[in-house]
Amino acid sequence: MSPILEVRDLRVEFPTRRGTLVALDGVSFSIAPGEVLGVVGESGAGKSMTGAAIIGLLEPPGRIAGGQILLQGKRIDNLRYDQMRRIRGREIGAIFQDPLTTLNPLYTVGDQLIETMLTHLPISPAVAKRRAVEWLEMVGIPAAAQRVQSYPHEFSGGMRQRVVIALALCAEPKLIVADEPTTALDVSIQAQVIALLKRLAREKGTAMMLVTHDMGVIAETADRVAVMYAGRIAEIGPVREVVKNPQHPYTAGLMASIPPLDRRVERLAQIDGAMPRLSAIPQGCAYNPRCPRVFSRCAVERPELLDAGTTLAACWLHAKAMTDA
Amino acid sequence: MPEPAPFVEARDLARYFDVSRPVLQRLFSGEGRRILRAVDGVSFTIPKGTTLSLVGESGCGKSTVARLIVGLYPPTAGRVLFDGQDLRQARAAASQRRRMQMIFQDPYASLNPRWRVEDIVAEPIRAFGLEKDAAGVRDRVGALLTQVGLAPQDGAKFPHEFSGGQRQRISIARALSSSPEFLVCDEPTSALDVSVQAQILNLMMDLQRRLGLTYLFISHNLAVVRQVSDTIGVMYLGRLVEVSPAETLFQAPQHPYTRALMEAIPDMAMAGHARAPVGGEVPSPIDPPTGCAFHPRCPLANTRCKVERPELLVAGGAMVACHAVQEGRATSMPEAA
């Protein structure tokens, strides 16, 4: 099946007075219809930036400096603002972390749903009105027929995020970019929202890019996962493999440092140091100063994504294995 | 085993906030006062050298308890005992006040951006007059920075030169500078990335072992709480619903809310596994449900739960505030598979 989204060798730069910062470099991945790709990493790894580049909402002065973004085979990275505006909403739905800032406080949720559908779909206002209620029902809002006339502030946080999900899905986009959709919610609400998002994506065959720092959410929701570090993909592969059998030392360190829920450990595994700033990304592999398995080549040459058996990992350990064999 | 003497004790602690509209508006609309019961009847003890954690969702009152315990808020009712003394007396003397310190959630907001790190860490030392001269202060600051994994030279820098994890180390150094015995940590790692969180949790546990510290640890993250706690209190709408030794709580959670909370956590070990989420949301603490506050969301609720508020009572090695548990109905709860 041909992918809905294809990102090829994406590079995002921020020109500053002290020189150009490379925020994303050589980022490539694709998402198939109905597939959920999780994108994880620590703050500053470039995961949200990747999402922003895809929906064409990079904060200036950030700009796409190289590579291509293809939606159903057509390039969308070089479109004008007004062309991209038509694609956003219609072809790509976006869900952000904070549901309150996503919704317009001056319109009822029904009006916002109806406006979105009328803008993007060839339907009459009467049909749009009926569908607005159906969408609220679908995302699990009780008494949808009445709540359609409520304003965003009349909903609780979890209910608001449901409205945002309905809004992102109501124009039936091919791709959803969800950036930390559950981070602002309490755990008991998180579970409800994730289950809902996943079910709807499955049913509608929508491809989804799920950006989060929460590995637990990824482990449960995603089909494949990309682990980002310092603006590049460190490892990408099926979620089970990446979580249970990571091939990149950074992924392994990240997984080990998550406190386990099912037992108490004497000492948590920790990765010393912190992610480098964009202005000081080390030469060679960006992870080499923190890596427990670093060797001479890592400090000199930057690894591309290499075949690591079950996953792809940007790590020279896997090149060595190949030459040895 | 004899019960160790409590070092810190909360007795029937309550804190209400008046969230009424201004008087004039109230007069016109004929509306009464609105009282938010952030904390209502919370009691617990922390033996010396141990960690008590409070967990719960946002708005459950856990951070308010933290502030009550260090005296940042006066309680509306109830009292706090610190080393056998009433908190008000204990806080009257500087020599007592320095024995408790607090670590806050956001290391970006809790450090003065215009101060050098050495001044931030030295402030409590100077305020309490713990060193006689400047050289003494400098040596002590250097030792504290080393203790939390930074270098003495880092003292000359400003907070913005540090990453989130390093800033939280500075907060810890500042908290330790008055040689406290009791630390209240309000979500100390929730603003940090997971690999850095592990560094800070390890540091806090090392310090506890080395210095014999007593911790009150506030968190919404059950996995973190499991790693650091001796005892865990689960809060819901301003009340403790279950207090239990850490291992007991995780092996046999009893209160339906505790069970629901555990079931709700996405777990790494369950990749691709679907869970049954808890329905509903946390109700408003201004207008909490009658009886047991959890009853509208509880699968075991019956008419008694709607009317009568359950007390925290002993149940199988823990304290649980639940009619269903006391009546033995909880065993029939559909086991989350």
mmCIF file of C-alpha atoms in Angstrom, chain A residues 41-44 47 156-160 162 184-195 198 213-222 239-240 243-244 250 253-275 277 290, chain B residues 56-59 160-163 166-167 169 191-203 205-206 209 220-224 226-230 246-247 250 257 260-275 277-282 297:
data_model
loop_
_atom_site.group_PDB
_atom_site.id
_atom_site.type_symbol
_atom_site.label_atom_id
_atom_site.label_comp_id
_atom_site.label_asym_id
_atom_site.label_seq_id
_atom_site.Cartn_x
_atom_site.Cartn_y
_atom_site.Cartn_z
ATOM 1 C CA GLY A 41 12.323 11.911 22.223
ATOM 2 C CA GLU A 42 13.270 14.259 25.006
ATOM 3 C CA SER A 43 12.589 17.982 24.901
ATOM 4 C CA GLY A 44 14.577 19.632 22.146
ATOM 5 C CA LYS A 47 9.805 15.803 17.458
ATOM 6 C CA SER A 156 -13.703 20.123 31.234
ATOM 7 C CA GLY A 157 -10.168 19.491 29.981
ATOM 8 C CA GLY A 158 -10.810 15.932 28.868
ATOM 9 C CA MET A 159 -14.076 16.855 27.142
ATOM 10 C CA ARG A 160 -12.383 19.769 25.388
ATOM 11 C CA ARG A 162 -12.509 15.260 22.686
ATOM 12 C CA ALA A 184 -2.229 18.168 29.587
ATOM 13 C CA LEU A 185 -4.705 15.536 30.800
ATOM 14 C CA ASP A 186 -4.854 13.415 33.924
ATOM 15 C CA VAL A 187 -3.987 9.731 33.591
ATOM 16 C CA SER A 188 -7.524 8.449 33.867
ATOM 17 C CA ILE A 189 -8.613 10.840 31.087
ATOM 18 C CA GLN A 190 -5.485 10.128 29.017
ATOM 19 C CA ALA A 191 -6.459 6.506 28.656
ATOM 20 C CA GLN A 192 -9.935 7.447 27.395
ATOM 21 C CA VAL A 193 -8.598 9.941 24.856
ATOM 22 C CA ILE A 194 -5.906 7.633 23.509
ATOM 23 C CA ALA A 195 -8.327 4.738 23.112
ATOM 24 C CA LYS A 198 -6.715 5.055 18.063
ATOM 25 C CA HIS A 213 7.515 12.162 25.296
ATOM 26 C CA ASP A 214 5.488 9.468 27.062
ATOM 27 C CA MET A 215 6.805 6.032 26.110
ATOM 28 C CA GLY A 216 3.862 4.352 27.790
ATOM 29 C CA VAL A 217 1.443 6.106 25.441
ATOM 30 C CA ILE A 218 3.561 5.142 22.433
ATOM 31 C CA ALA A 219 3.907 1.534 23.554
ATOM 32 C CA GLU A 220 0.145 1.185 23.675
ATOM 33 C CA THR A 221 -0.914 3.205 20.691
ATOM 34 C CA ALA A 222 1.708 3.176 17.963
ATOM 35 C CA VAL A 239 6.961 -0.587 18.456
ATOM 36 C CA ARG A 240 7.483 -3.942 20.181
ATOM 37 C CA VAL A 243 10.583 -0.971 23.253
ATOM 38 C CA LYS A 244 11.679 -4.491 24.129
ATOM 39 C CA TYR A 250 20.273 5.898 23.193
ATOM 40 C CA GLY A 253 19.240 4.071 27.760
ATOM 41 C CA LEU A 254 15.920 5.845 27.360
ATOM 42 C CA MET A 255 13.914 2.665 27.904
ATOM 43 C CA ALA A 256 16.007 1.683 30.925
ATOM 44 C CA SER A 257 15.586 5.073 32.600
ATOM 45 C CA ILE A 258 11.775 4.814 32.638
ATOM 46 C CA PRO A 259 10.780 3.885 36.202
ATOM 47 C CA PRO A 260 9.086 0.466 36.031
ATOM 48 C CA LEU A 261 5.578 0.229 37.435
ATOM 49 C CA ASP A 262 5.656 -3.467 38.173
ATOM 50 C CA ARG A 263 8.621 -3.605 40.560
ATOM 51 C CA ARG A 264 10.935 -1.499 42.682
ATOM 52 C CA VAL A 265 14.525 -1.246 41.518
ATOM 53 C CA GLU A 266 17.489 -0.475 43.738
ATOM 54 C CA ARG A 267 18.738 2.181 41.333
ATOM 55 C CA LEU A 268 17.278 3.521 38.106
ATOM 56 C CA ALA A 269 19.431 3.331 35.015
ATOM 57 C CA GLN A 270 20.348 6.871 34.073
ATOM 58 C CA ILE A 271 21.927 8.531 31.058
ATOM 59 C CA ASP A 272 24.502 11.000 32.332
ATOM 60 C CA GLY A 273 24.615 14.480 30.882
ATOM 61 C CA ALA A 274 21.872 16.121 28.839
ATOM 62 C CA MET A 275 20.859 16.457 25.207
ATOM 63 C CA ARG A 277 21.914 22.369 22.501
ATOM 64 C CA ARG A 290 26.901 10.272 26.520
ATOM 65 C CA GLY B 56 -3.520 11.662 42.819
ATOM 66 C CA GLU B 57 -4.780 13.537 39.786
ATOM 67 C CA SER B 58 -4.720 17.300 39.400
ATOM 68 C CA GLY B 59 -6.967 19.067 41.865
ATOM 69 C CA HIS B 160 19.990 30.072 32.448
ATOM 70 C CA GLU B 161 23.337 28.445 31.700
ATOM 71 C CA PHE B 162 22.041 25.138 33.021
ATOM 72 C CA SER B 163 19.684 22.477 31.645
ATOM 73 C CA GLN B 166 21.035 20.670 36.407
ATOM 74 C CA ARG B 167 18.703 23.402 37.642
ATOM 75 C CA ARG B 169 20.207 19.848 41.188
ATOM 76 C CA ALA B 191 9.154 18.998 34.454
ATOM 77 C CA LEU B 192 12.144 16.863 33.477
ATOM 78 C CA ASP B 193 12.845 14.453 30.655
ATOM 79 C CA VAL B 194 12.787 10.794 31.541
ATOM 80 C CA SER B 195 16.546 10.137 31.392
ATOM 81 C CA VAL B 196 17.175 13.219 33.545
ATOM 82 C CA GLN B 197 14.340 12.226 35.887
ATOM 83 C CA ALA B 198 16.263 9.027 36.620
ATOM 84 C CA GLN B 199 19.362 11.072 37.528
ATOM 85 C CA ILE B 200 17.414 13.252 39.967
ATOM 86 C CA LEU B 201 15.528 10.339 41.577
ATOM 87 C CA ASN B 202 18.793 8.431 42.069
ATOM 88 C CA LEU B 203 20.374 11.553 43.589
ATOM 89 C CA MET B 205 17.594 8.408 47.116
ATOM 90 C CA ASP B 206 21.398 8.581 47.592
ATOM 91 C CA ARG B 209 20.558 7.159 52.561
ATOM 92 C CA HIS B 220 1.080 12.134 39.952
ATOM 93 C CA ASN B 221 3.350 9.460 38.511
ATOM 94 C CA LEU B 222 2.752 6.077 40.165
ATOM 95 C CA ALA B 223 5.847 4.477 38.638
ATOM 96 C CA VAL B 224 8.068 7.191 40.112
ATOM 97 C CA ARG B 226 6.887 3.159 43.542
ATOM 98 C CA GLN B 227 10.634 3.687 43.237
ATOM 99 C CA VAL B 228 11.018 6.183 46.074
ATOM 100 C CA SER B 229 8.341 5.486 48.702
ATOM 101 C CA ASP B 230 8.036 3.563 51.914
ATOM 102 C CA ALA B 246 4.347 0.925 48.996
ATOM 103 C CA GLU B 247 4.687 -2.747 48.069
ATOM 104 C CA PHE B 250 1.094 -2.107 44.185
ATOM 105 C CA TYR B 257 -10.049 4.531 42.746
ATOM 106 C CA ALA B 260 -8.702 2.471 38.430
ATOM 107 C CA LEU B 261 -5.651 4.715 38.613
ATOM 108 C CA MET B 262 -3.290 1.778 38.223
ATOM 109 C CA GLU B 263 -5.307 0.364 35.388
ATOM 110 C CA ALA B 264 -5.214 3.718 33.596
ATOM 111 C CA ILE B 265 -1.451 3.999 33.361
ATOM 112 C CA PRO B 266 -0.085 3.134 29.955
ATOM 113 C CA ASP B 267 2.464 0.467 30.615
ATOM 114 C CA MET B 268 5.597 -0.247 28.646
ATOM 115 C CA ALA B 269 5.221 -3.952 29.228
ATOM 116 C CA MET B 270 1.863 -3.949 27.479
ATOM 117 C CA ALA B 271 2.835 -2.771 24.014
ATOM 118 C CA GLY B 272 -0.183 -3.138 21.757
ATOM 119 C CA HIS B 273 -2.453 -4.003 24.658
ATOM 120 C CA ALA B 274 -5.790 -2.261 25.055
ATOM 121 C CA ARG B 275 -7.023 -1.270 28.498
ATOM 122 C CA PRO B 277 -10.307 3.096 30.786
ATOM 123 C CA VAL B 278 -12.078 4.503 33.857
ATOM 124 C CA GLY B 279 -15.150 6.443 32.848
ATOM 125 C CA GLY B 280 -15.917 10.005 33.846
ATOM 126 C CA GLU B 281 -13.768 12.763 35.235
ATOM 127 C CA VAL B 282 -12.746 14.193 38.587
ATOM 128 C CA ARG B 297 -17.343 6.865 38.863
#
